[in-house]
């Protein structure tokens, strides 16, 4: 009897409990998803930096920013960069105090660095043919 009750709970849609009506997924729903990519664990294993992309339908583009999450259960999550251009390919410094990343915030793809405790990102490269961390 307990197994049957558990099976019913697993099979019943969540909407049966909340009273919400379900509807088929639409294409516009896909654009509301936030895309998470390129997770990188800090050298001490206490943090993960990752890219979160959000679709901007009006501008017809996806803007990516860097986020930092604690590996502790229920730990902090905070946005590390917030820019109208995309920040990509985060990589930890050996001491785990800063993150190197690729960005086109000055018009061309260059390498930038930001302290994980906050502050403004600093541009490291000024290469005319652009710079990349590679993928």
Coordinates of C-alpha atoms in Angstrom, one line a residue:
X1 CA 0.0 0.0 0.0
X2 CA 2.9 2.4 0.8
X3 CA 4.4 1.7 -2.6
X4 CA 1.2 2.5 -4.3
X5 CA 0.9 5.8 -2.5
X6 CA 4.4 6.7 -3.4
X7 CA 3.8 5.8 -7.0
X8 CA 0.7 8.0 -7.1
X9 CA 2.7 10.9 -5.6
X10 CA 5.4 10.5 -8.2
X11 CA 3.0 10.2 -11.1
X12 CA 0.5 13.0 -10.2
X13 CA 1.5 16.3 -11.8
X14 CA 2.4 19.1 -9.5
X15 CA -0.5 21.1 -10.8
X16 CA -2.9 18.7 -9.1
X17 CA -1.6 20.0 -5.7
X18 CA -1.3 23.7 -6.6
X19 CA -4.6 23.9 -8.6
X20 CA -2.7 25.4 -11.5
X21 CA -3.7 24.5 -15.0
X22 CA -1.0 23.2 -17.3
X23 CA -0.5 24.2 -20.9
X24 CA 1.8 22.9 -23.6
X25 CA 5.3 24.5 -23.8
X26 CA 5.6 27.3 -26.3
X27 CA 8.7 28.6 -28.2
X28 CA 8.6 31.8 -26.1
X29 CA 9.0 29.7 -23.0
X30 CA 12.4 28.5 -24.2
X31 CA 13.6 32.1 -24.4
X32 CA 12.9 32.6 -20.8
X33 CA 15.3 29.8 -19.7
X34 CA 18.6 31.0 -18.3
X35 CA 21.4 29.1 -19.9
X36 CA 24.2 27.9 -17.6
X37 CA 27.6 27.0 -19.0
X38 CA 31.3 26.5 -18.4
X39 CA 31.4 25.8 -14.6
X40 CA 34.9 26.1 -13.1
X41 CA 35.7 25.0 -9.6
X42 CA 38.1 27.2 -7.5
X43 CA 41.5 25.8 -6.6
X44 CA 40.3 25.3 -2.9
X45 CA 37.0 23.7 -4.0
X46 CA 34.9 26.2 -2.2
X47 CA 33.5 28.1 -5.2
X48 CA 32.2 27.6 -8.7
X49 CA 32.3 30.3 -11.2
X50 CA 30.0 29.8 -14.3
X51 CA 28.5 31.7 -17.2
X52 CA 24.8 32.4 -17.1
X53 CA 23.2 33.6 -20.4
X54 CA 19.9 35.3 -20.7
X55 CA 18.0 36.0 -24.0
X56 CA 17.1 39.6 -24.8
X57 CA 14.4 39.2 -27.4
X58 CA 14.1 42.9 -28.1
X59 CA 17.8 43.2 -28.9
X60 CA 17.8 39.8 -30.6
X61 CA 20.9 38.5 -28.6
X62 CA 21.9 36.6 -25.5
X63 CA 23.9 38.4 -22.9
X64 CA 26.2 36.3 -20.7
X65 CA 27.4 37.2 -17.2
X66 CA 29.6 35.5 -14.7
X67 CA 28.1 34.1 -11.5
X68 CA 29.8 32.8 -8.3
X69 CA 28.3 30.0 -6.2
X70 CA 29.5 28.5 -3.0
X71 CA 29.9 24.7 -3.0
X72 CA 28.5 24.6 0.5
X73 CA 24.9 23.3 0.8
X74 CA 22.6 26.3 0.8
X75 CA 25.7 28.6 0.2
X76 CA 25.8 32.0 -1.3
X77 CA 25.2 32.7 -5.0
X78 CA 26.1 36.1 -6.4
X79 CA 26.5 37.8 -9.8
X80 CA 30.1 38.6 -10.4
X81 CA 29.8 40.6 -13.7
X82 CA 26.9 42.6 -15.1
X83 CA 27.5 44.0 -18.6
X84 CA 25.5 44.7 -21.7
X85 CA 28.2 42.7 -23.6
X86 CA 28.9 39.0 -22.9
X87 CA 31.5 37.8 -20.5
X88 CA 32.7 34.2 -21.2
X89 CA 35.2 31.5 -20.4
X90 CA 36.0 32.1 -16.8
X91 CA 39.2 30.7 -15.4
X92 CA 40.5 30.9 -11.8
X93 CA 43.8 32.5 -10.8
X94 CA 46.1 30.0 -9.1
X95 CA 45.4 31.6 -5.7
X96 CA 41.6 31.5 -6.2
X97 CA 41.2 35.2 -5.4
X98 CA 40.3 36.4 -8.9
X99 CA 38.8 35.2 -12.2
X100 CA 40.2 35.7 -15.7
X101 CA 37.6 35.9 -18.5
X102 CA 37.0 36.9 -22.1
X103 CA 34.8 39.8 -22.9
X104 CA 33.9 42.2 -25.7
X105 CA 32.9 45.0 -23.4
X106 CA 35.3 47.5 -25.0
X107 CA 34.3 46.5 -28.6
X108 CA 36.7 43.7 -29.3
X109 CA 37.3 40.4 -27.5
X110 CA 40.0 40.9 -24.8
X111 CA 41.0 39.3 -21.5
X112 CA 39.8 40.8 -18.3
X113 CA 40.2 39.9 -14.6
X114 CA 37.9 40.5 -11.6
X115 CA 38.4 40.0 -7.9
X116 CA 35.9 37.5 -6.5
X117 CA 35.1 39.9 -3.6
X118 CA 33.7 42.4 -6.0
X119 CA 34.8 45.6 -7.7
X120 CA 35.3 46.5 -11.3
X121 CA 36.9 44.2 -13.8
X122 CA 40.3 45.3 -15.2
X123 CA 41.3 44.8 -18.9
X124 CA 44.5 42.8 -19.2
X125 CA 45.0 42.7 -23.0
X126 CA 44.8 45.3 -25.7
X127 CA 45.5 43.1 -28.8
X128 CA 44.4 44.5 -32.2
X129 CA 43.6 40.9 -33.5
X130 CA 41.7 40.2 -30.3
X131 CA 42.4 37.8 -27.4
X132 CA 40.8 34.5 -26.5
X133 CA 41.0 31.9 -23.8
X134 CA 40.1 29.3 -26.4
X135 CA 37.4 26.7 -26.1

